[in-house]
PDB file of C-alpha atoms in Angstrom:
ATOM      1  CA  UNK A   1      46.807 -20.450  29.373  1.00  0.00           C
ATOM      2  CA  UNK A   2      45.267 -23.438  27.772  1.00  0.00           C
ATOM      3  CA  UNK A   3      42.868 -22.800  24.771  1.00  0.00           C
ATOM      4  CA  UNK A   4      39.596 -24.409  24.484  1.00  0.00           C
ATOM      5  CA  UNK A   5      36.396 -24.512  22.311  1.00  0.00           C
ATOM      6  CA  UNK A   6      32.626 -24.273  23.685  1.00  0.00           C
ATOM      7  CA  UNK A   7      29.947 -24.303  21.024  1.00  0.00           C
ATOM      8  CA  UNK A   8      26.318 -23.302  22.934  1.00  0.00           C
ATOM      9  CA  UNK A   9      23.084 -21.545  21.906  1.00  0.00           C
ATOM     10  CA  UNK A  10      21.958 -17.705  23.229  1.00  0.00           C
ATOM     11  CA  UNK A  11      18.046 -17.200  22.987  1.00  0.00           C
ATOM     12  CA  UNK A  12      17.109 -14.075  21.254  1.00  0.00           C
ATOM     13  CA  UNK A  13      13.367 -14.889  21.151  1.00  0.00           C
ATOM     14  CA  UNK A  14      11.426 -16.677  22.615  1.00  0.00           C
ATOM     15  CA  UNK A  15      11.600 -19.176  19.882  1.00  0.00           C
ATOM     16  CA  UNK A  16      15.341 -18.387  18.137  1.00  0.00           C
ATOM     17  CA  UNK A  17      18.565 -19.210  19.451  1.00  0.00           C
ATOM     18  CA  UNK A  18      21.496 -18.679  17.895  1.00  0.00           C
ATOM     19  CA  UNK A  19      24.803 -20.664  17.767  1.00  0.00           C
ATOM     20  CA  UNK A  20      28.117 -19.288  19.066  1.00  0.00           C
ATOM     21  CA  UNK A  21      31.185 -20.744  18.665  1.00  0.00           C
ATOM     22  CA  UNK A  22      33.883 -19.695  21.916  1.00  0.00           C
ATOM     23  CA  UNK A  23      37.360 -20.338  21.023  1.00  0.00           C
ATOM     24  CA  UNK A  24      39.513 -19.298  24.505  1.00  0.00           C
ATOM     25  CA  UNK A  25      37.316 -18.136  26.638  1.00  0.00           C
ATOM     26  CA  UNK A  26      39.788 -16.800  29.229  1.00  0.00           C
ATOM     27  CA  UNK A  27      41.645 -14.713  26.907  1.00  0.00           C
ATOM     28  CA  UNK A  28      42.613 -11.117  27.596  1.00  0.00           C
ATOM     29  CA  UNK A  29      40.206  -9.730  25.279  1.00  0.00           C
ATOM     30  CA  UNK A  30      37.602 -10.851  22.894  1.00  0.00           C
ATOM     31  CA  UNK A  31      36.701 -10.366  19.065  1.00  0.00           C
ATOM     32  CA  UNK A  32      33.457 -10.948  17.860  1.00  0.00           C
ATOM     33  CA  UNK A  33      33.042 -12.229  14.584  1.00  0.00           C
ATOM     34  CA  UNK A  34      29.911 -11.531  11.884  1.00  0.00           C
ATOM     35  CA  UNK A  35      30.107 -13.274   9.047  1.00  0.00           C
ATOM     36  CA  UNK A  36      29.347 -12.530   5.453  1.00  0.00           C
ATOM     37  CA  UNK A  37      26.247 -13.617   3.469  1.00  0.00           C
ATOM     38  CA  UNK A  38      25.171 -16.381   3.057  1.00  0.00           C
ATOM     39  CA  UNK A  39      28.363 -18.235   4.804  1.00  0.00           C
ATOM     40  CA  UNK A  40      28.653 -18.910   8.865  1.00  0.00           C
ATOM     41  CA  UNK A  41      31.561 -18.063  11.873  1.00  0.00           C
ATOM     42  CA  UNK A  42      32.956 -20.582  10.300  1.00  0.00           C
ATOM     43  CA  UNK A  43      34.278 -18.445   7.172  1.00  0.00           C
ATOM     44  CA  UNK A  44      36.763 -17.012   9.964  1.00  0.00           C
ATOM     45  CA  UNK A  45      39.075 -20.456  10.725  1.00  0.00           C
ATOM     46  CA  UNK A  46      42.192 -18.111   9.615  1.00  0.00           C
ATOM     47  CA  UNK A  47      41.672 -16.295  11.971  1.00  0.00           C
ATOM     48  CA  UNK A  48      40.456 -18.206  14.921  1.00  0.00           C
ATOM     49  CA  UNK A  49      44.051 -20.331  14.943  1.00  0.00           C
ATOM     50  CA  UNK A  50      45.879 -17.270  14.639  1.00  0.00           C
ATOM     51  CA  UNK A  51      43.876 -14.607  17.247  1.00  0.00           C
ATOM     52  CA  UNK A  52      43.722 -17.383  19.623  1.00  0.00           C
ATOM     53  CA  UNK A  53      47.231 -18.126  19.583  1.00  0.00           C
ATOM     54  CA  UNK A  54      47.714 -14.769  20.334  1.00  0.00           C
ATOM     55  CA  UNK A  55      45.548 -14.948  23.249  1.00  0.00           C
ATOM     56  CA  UNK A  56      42.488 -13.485  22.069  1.00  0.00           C
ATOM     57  CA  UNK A  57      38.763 -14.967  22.532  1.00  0.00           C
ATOM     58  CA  UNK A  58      37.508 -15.413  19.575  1.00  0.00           C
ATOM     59  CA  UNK A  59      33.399 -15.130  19.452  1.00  0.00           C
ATOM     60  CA  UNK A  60      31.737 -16.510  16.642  1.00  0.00           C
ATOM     61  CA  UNK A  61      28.276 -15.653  15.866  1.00  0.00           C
ATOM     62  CA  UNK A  62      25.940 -17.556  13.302  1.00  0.00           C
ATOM     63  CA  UNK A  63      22.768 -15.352  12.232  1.00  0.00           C
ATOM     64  CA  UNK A  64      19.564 -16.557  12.488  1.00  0.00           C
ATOM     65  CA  UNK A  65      18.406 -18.300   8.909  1.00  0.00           C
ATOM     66  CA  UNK A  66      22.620 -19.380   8.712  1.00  0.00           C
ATOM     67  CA  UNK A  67      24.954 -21.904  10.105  1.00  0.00           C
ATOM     68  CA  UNK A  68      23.763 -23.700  13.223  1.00  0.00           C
ATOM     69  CA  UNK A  69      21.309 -21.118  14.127  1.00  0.00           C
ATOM     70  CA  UNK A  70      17.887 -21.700  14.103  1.00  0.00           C
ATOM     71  CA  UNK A  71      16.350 -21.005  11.007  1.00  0.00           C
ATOM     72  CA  UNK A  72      12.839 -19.183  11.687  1.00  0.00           C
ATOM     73  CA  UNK A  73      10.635 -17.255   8.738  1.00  0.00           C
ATOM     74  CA  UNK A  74      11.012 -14.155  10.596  1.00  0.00           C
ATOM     75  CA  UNK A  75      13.465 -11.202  11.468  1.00  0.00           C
ATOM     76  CA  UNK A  76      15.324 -11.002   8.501  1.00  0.00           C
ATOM     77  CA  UNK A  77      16.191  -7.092   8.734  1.00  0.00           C
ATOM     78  CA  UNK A  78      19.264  -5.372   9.754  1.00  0.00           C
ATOM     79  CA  UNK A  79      17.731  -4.025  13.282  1.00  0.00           C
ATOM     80  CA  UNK A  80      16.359  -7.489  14.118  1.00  0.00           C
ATOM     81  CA  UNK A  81      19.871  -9.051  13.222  1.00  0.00           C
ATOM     82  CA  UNK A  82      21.802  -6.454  15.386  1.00  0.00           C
ATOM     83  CA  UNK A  83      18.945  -6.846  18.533  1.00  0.00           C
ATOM     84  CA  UNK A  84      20.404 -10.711  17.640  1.00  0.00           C
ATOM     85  CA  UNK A  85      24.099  -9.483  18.322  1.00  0.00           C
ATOM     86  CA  UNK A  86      22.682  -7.240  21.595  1.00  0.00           C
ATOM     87  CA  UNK A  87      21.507 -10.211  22.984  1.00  0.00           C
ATOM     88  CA  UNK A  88      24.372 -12.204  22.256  1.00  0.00           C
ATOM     89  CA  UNK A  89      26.408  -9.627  24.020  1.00  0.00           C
ATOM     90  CA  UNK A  90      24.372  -9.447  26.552  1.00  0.00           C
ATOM     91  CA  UNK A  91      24.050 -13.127  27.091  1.00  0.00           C
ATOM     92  CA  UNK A  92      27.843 -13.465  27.076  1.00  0.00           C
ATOM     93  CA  UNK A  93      28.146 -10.435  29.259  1.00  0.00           C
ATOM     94  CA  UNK A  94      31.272  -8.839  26.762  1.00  0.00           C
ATOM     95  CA  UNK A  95      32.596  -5.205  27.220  1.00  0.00           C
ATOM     96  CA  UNK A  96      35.274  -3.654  25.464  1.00  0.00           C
ATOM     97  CA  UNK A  97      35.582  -6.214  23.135  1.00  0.00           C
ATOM     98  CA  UNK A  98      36.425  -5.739  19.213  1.00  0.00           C
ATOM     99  CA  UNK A  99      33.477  -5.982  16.600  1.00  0.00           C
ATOM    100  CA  UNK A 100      34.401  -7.585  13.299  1.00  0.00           C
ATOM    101  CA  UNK A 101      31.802  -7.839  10.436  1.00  0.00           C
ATOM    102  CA  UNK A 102      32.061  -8.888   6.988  1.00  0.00           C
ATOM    103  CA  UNK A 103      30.510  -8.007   4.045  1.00  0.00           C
ATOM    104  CA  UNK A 104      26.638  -8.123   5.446  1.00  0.00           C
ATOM    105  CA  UNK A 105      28.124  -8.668   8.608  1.00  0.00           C
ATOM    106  CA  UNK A 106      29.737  -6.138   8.638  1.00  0.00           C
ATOM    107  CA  UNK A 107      26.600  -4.232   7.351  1.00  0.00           C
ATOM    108  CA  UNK A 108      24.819  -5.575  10.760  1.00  0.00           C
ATOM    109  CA  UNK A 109      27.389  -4.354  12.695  1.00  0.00           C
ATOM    110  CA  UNK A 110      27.676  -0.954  11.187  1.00  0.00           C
ATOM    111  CA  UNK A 111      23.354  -1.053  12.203  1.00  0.00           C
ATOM    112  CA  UNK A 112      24.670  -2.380  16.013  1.00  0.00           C
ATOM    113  CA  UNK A 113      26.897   0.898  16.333  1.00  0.00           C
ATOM    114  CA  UNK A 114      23.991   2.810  15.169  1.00  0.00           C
ATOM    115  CA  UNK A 115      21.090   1.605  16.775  1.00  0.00           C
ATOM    116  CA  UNK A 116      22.857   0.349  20.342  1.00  0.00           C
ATOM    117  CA  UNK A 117      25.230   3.330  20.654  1.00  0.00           C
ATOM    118  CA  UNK A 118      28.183   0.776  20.561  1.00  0.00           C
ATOM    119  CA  UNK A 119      27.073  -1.012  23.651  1.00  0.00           C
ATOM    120  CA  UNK A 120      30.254  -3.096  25.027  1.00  0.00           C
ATOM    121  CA  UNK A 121      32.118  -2.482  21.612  1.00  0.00           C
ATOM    122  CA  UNK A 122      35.785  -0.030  21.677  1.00  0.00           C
ATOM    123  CA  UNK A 123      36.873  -1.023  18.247  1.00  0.00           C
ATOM    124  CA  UNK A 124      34.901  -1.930  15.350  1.00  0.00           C
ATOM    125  CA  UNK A 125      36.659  -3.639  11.944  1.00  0.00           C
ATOM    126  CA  UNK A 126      34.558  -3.873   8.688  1.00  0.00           C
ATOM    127  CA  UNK A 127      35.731  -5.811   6.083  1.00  0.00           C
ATOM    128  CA  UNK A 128      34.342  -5.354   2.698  1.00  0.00           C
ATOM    129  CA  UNK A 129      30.786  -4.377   4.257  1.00  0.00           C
ATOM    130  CA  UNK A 130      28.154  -4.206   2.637  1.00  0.00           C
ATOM    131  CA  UNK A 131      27.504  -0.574   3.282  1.00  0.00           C
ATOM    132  CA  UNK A 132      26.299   1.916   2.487  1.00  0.00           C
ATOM    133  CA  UNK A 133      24.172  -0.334  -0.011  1.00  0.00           C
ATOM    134  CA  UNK A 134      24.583  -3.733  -0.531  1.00  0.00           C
ATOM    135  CA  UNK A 135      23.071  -5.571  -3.784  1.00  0.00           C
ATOM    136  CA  UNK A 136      21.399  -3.421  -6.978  1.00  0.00           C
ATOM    137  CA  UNK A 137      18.230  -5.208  -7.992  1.00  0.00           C
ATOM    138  CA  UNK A 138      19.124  -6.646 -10.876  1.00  0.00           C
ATOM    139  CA  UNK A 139      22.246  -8.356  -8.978  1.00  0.00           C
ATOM    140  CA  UNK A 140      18.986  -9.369  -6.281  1.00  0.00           C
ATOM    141  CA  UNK A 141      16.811 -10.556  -9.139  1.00  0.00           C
ATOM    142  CA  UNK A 142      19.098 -12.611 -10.054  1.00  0.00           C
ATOM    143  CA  UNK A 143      20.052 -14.198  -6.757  1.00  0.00           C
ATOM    144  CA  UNK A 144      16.855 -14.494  -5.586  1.00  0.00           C
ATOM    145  CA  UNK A 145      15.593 -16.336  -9.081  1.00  0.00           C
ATOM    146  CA  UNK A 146      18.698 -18.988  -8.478  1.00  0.00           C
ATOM    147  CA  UNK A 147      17.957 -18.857  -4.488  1.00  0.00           C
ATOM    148  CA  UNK A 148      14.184 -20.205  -5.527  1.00  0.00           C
ATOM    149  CA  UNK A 149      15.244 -22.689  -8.706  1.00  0.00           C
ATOM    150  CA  UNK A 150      18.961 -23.893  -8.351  1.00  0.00           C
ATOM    151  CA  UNK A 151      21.008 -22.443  -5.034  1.00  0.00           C
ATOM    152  CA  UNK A 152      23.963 -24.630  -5.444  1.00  0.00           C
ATOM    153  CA  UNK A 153      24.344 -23.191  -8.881  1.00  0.00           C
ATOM    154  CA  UNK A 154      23.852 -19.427  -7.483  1.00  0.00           C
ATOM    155  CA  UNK A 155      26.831 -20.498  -4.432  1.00  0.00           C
ATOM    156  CA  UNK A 156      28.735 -21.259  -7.362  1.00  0.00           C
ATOM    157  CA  UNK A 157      28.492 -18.092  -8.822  1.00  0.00           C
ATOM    158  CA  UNK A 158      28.928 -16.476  -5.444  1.00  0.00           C
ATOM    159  CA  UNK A 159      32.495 -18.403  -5.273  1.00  0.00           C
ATOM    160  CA  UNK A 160      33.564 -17.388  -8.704  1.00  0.00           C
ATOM    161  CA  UNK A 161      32.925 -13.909  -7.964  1.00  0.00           C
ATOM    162  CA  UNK A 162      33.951 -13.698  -4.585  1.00  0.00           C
ATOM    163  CA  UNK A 163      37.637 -14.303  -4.713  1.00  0.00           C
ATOM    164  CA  UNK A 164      40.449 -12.732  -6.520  1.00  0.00           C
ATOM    165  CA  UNK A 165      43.009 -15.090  -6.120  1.00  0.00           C
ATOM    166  CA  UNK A 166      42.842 -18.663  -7.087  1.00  0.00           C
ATOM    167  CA  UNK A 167      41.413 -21.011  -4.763  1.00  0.00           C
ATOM    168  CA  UNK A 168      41.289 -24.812  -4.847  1.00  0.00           C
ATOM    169  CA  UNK A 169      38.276 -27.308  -5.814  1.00  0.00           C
ATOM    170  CA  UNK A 170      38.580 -28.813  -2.413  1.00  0.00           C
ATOM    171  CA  UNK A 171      38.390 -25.340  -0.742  1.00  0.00           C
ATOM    172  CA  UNK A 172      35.479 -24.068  -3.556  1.00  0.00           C
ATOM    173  CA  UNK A 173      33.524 -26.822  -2.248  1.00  0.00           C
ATOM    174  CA  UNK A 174      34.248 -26.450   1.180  1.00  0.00           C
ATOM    175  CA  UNK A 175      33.041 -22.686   0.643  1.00  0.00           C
ATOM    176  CA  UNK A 176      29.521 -23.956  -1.095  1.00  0.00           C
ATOM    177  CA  UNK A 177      29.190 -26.289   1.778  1.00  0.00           C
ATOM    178  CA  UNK A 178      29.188 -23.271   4.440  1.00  0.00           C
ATOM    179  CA  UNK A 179      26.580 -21.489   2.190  1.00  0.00           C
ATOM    180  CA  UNK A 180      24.080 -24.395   1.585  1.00  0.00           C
ATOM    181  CA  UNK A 181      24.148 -24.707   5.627  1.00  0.00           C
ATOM    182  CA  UNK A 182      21.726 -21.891   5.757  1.00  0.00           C
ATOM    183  CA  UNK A 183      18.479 -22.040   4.514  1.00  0.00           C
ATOM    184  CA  UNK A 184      16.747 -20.985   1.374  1.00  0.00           C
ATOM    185  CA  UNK A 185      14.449 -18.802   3.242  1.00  0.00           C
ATOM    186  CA  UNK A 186      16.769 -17.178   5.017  1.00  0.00           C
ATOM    187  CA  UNK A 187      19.327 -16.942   1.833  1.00  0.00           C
ATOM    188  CA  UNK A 188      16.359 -15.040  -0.110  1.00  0.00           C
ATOM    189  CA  UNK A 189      15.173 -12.556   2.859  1.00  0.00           C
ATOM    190  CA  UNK A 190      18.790 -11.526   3.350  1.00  0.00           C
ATOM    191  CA  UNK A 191      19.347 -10.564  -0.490  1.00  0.00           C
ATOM    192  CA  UNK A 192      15.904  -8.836  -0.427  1.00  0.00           C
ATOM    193  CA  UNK A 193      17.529  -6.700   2.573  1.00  0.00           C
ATOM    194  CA  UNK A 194      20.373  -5.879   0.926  1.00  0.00           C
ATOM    195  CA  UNK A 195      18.200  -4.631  -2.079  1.00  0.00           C
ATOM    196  CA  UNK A 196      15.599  -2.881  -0.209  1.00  0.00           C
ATOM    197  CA  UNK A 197      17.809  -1.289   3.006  1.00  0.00           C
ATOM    198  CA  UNK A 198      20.527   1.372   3.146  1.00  0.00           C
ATOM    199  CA  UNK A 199      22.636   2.375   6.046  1.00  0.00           C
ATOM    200  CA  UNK A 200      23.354   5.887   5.042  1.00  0.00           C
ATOM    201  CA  UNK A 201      22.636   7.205   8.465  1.00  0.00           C
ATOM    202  CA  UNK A 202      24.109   4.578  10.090  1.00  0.00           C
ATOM    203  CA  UNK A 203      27.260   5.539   9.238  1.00  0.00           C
ATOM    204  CA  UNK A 204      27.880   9.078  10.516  1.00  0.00           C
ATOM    205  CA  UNK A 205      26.897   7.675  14.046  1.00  0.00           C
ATOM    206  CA  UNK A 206      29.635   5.068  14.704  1.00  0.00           C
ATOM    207  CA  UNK A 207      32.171   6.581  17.469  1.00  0.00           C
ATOM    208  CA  UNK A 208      34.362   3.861  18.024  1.00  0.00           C
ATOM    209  CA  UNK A 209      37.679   3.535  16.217  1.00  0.00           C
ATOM    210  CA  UNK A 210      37.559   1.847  13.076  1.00  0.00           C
ATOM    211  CA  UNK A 211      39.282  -0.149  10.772  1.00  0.00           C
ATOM    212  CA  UNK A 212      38.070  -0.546   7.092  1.00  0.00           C
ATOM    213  CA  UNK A 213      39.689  -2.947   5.136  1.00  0.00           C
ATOM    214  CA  UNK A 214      39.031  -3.818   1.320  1.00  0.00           C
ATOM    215  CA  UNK A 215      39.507  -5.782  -1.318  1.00  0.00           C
ATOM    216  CA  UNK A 216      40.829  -3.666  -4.215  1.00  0.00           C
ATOM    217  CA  UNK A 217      39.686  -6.370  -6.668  1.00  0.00           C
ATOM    218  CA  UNK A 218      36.231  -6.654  -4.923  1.00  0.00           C
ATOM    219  CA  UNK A 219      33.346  -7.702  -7.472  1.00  0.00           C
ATOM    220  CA  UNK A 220      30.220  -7.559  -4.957  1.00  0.00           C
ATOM    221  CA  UNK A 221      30.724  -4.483  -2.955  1.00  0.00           C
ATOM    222  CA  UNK A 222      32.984  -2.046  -4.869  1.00  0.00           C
ATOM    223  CA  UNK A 223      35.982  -0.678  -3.516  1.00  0.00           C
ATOM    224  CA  UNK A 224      34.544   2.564  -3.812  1.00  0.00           C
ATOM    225  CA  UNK A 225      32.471   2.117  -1.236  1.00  0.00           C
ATOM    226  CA  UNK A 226      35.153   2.136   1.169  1.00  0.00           C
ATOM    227  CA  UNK A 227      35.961   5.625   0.585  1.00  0.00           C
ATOM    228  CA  UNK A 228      32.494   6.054   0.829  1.00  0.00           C
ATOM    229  CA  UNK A 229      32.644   4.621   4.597  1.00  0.00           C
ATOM    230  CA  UNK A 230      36.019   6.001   5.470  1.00  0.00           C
ATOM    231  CA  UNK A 231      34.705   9.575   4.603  1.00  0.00           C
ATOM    232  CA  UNK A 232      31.160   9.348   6.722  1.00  0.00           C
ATOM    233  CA  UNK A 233      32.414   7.274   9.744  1.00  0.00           C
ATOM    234  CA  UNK A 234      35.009   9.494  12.348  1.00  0.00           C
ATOM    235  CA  UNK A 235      37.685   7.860  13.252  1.00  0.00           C
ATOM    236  CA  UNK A 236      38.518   5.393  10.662  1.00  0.00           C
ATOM    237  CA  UNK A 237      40.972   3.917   8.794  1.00  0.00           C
ATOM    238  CA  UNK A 238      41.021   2.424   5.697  1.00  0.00           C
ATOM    239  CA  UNK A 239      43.236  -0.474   4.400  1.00  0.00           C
ATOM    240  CA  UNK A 240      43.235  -1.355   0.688  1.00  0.00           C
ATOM    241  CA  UNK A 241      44.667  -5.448  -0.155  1.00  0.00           C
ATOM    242  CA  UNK A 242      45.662  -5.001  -3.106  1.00  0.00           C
ATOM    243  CA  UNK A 243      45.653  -8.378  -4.055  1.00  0.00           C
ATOM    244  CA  UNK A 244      41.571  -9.848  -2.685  1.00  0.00           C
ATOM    245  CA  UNK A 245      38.797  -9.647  -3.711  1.00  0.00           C
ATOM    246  CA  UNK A 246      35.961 -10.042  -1.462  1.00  0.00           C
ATOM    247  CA  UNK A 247      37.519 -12.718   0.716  1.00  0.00           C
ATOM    248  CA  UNK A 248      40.845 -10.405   2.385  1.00  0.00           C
ATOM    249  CA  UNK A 249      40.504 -12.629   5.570  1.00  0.00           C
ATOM    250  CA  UNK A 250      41.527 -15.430   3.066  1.00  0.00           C
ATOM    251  CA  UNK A 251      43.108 -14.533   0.055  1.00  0.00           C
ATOM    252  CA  UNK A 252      45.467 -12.320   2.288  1.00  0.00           C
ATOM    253  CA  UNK A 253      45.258 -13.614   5.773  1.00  0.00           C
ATOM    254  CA  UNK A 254      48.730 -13.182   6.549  1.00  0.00           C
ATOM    255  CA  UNK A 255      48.221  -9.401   6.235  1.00  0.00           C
ATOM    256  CA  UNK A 256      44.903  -8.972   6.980  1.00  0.00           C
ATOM    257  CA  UNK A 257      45.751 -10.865  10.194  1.00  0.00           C
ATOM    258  CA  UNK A 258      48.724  -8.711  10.728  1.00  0.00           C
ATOM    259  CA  UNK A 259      46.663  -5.339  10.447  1.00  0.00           C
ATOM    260  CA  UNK A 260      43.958  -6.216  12.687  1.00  0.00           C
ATOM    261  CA  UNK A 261      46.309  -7.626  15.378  1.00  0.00           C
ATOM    262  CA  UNK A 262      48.305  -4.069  14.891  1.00  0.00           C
ATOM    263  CA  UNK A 263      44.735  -1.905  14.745  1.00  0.00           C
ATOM    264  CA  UNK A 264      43.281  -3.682  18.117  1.00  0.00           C
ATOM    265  CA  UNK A 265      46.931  -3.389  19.862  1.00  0.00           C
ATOM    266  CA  UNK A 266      46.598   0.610  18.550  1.00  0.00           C
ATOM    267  CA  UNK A 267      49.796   0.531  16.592  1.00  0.00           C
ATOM    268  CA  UNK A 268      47.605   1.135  13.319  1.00  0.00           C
ATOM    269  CA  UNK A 269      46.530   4.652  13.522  1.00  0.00           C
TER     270      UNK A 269
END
């Protein structure tokens, strides 16, 4: 089966359309990927080579406000941004597919479960989501005063607290790139969401199988809140890395990788 790579744009209003990135599109079954704030699909490349070698399609997604997506004023709260995914789903006609969100993304798709009964989804992972809260408002404040006066200086302090393990200067900048694709509007309204929302009852109405897995070392959403997810959502799973921080699918890709290829194949139980 030869791999191959379709970018295209799904309408999900009249005026927005988001981009997806399609990496094997005749694979035997599909994971969709939700980034992490303020970053795009493309935070998953580990993952992409590795899933698609396997013989998975891999689905990325870029938000409204991020990425290539269109960047409207509007819509910048979790049930608009999971009506996005719907209609991506839709759009792309996907059924029993896998659901992977990180951080906020994985916030969004925690709202998805909740608010579209699961539609088309049979396993969901979250990775360090942003759930059941996401930012305090004094982390927000702070954010949003660099978001409005200097947001390359607040994406560097996003990358020095994001990651546990070392990381390059080439891949640092590489990182700040991804997050100065989206724009500043879009960068403030999401950390005013994840000051202002919860998804408490979210939680207790995902049915799907799911996989948590967690940074140990995580400085923006605490490890704590893992437990927090693994006790209100049935059927879960929790997987601590003990060596990440909030970046797992990098800082341990090999295992991270590993556990999501064994949770989707239903060895990890």
């Amino acid at each position: 089966m030869g791999e191959s790579m379709l970018g295209y744009y799904v309408r999900v209003e009249e005026d927005v359309h988001l981009y997806v990135e399609d990496l094997n599109p005749k694979g035997k079954r599909t994971i969709l990927f939700l980034h992490g704030w303020p970053l795009s699909h493309k935070q998953f490349e580990y993952q992409f080579n590795v899933f698609s070698s396997l013989g998975y399609r891999c689905v990325g997604v870029d938000w409204r406000g991020f990425g290539k997506s269109d960047k409207p004023i509007h819509g910048y709260h979790f049930s608009r941004l999971a009506d996005d995914i719907r209609s991506v789903v839709e759009a792309l006609q996907l059924d029993d597919f896998v659901l992977l969100g990180h951080s906020t993304g994985g916030a969004i798709a925690i709202r998805y479960m909740a608010r579209h009964q699961g539609f088309g989804v049979s396993k969901l992972v979250l990775v360090d989501a942003a759930a059941p809260v996401g930012f305090t408002a004094e982390t927000a404040e702070h954010f949003l005063n660099l978001a409005s006066n200097d947001r390359p200086k607040m994406m560097r302090e996003v990358a020095e607290s994001f990651f546990f393990q070392f990381i390059t200067r080439p891949f640092e900048e590489w990182f700040l790139h991804l997050g100065l694709e989206a724009s500043g509007w879009s960068t403030a309204a999401v950390i005013k969401m994840l000051r202002d929302e919860t998804l408490y009852d979210d939680l207790q109405k995902v049915q799907a199988p799911t996989l948590i897995v967690h940074g140990v070392h995580d400085q923006v959403i605490p490890f704590a809140q893992a437990d927090e997810m693994k006790q209100s959502i049935r059927h879960s799973i929790l997987v601590p890395l003990y060596y990440s921080g909030h970046g797992g699918f990098w800082e341990e890709r090999d295992r991270f990788n590993h556990e999501v290829h064994r949770f989707i194949e239903g060895e990890l139980t």
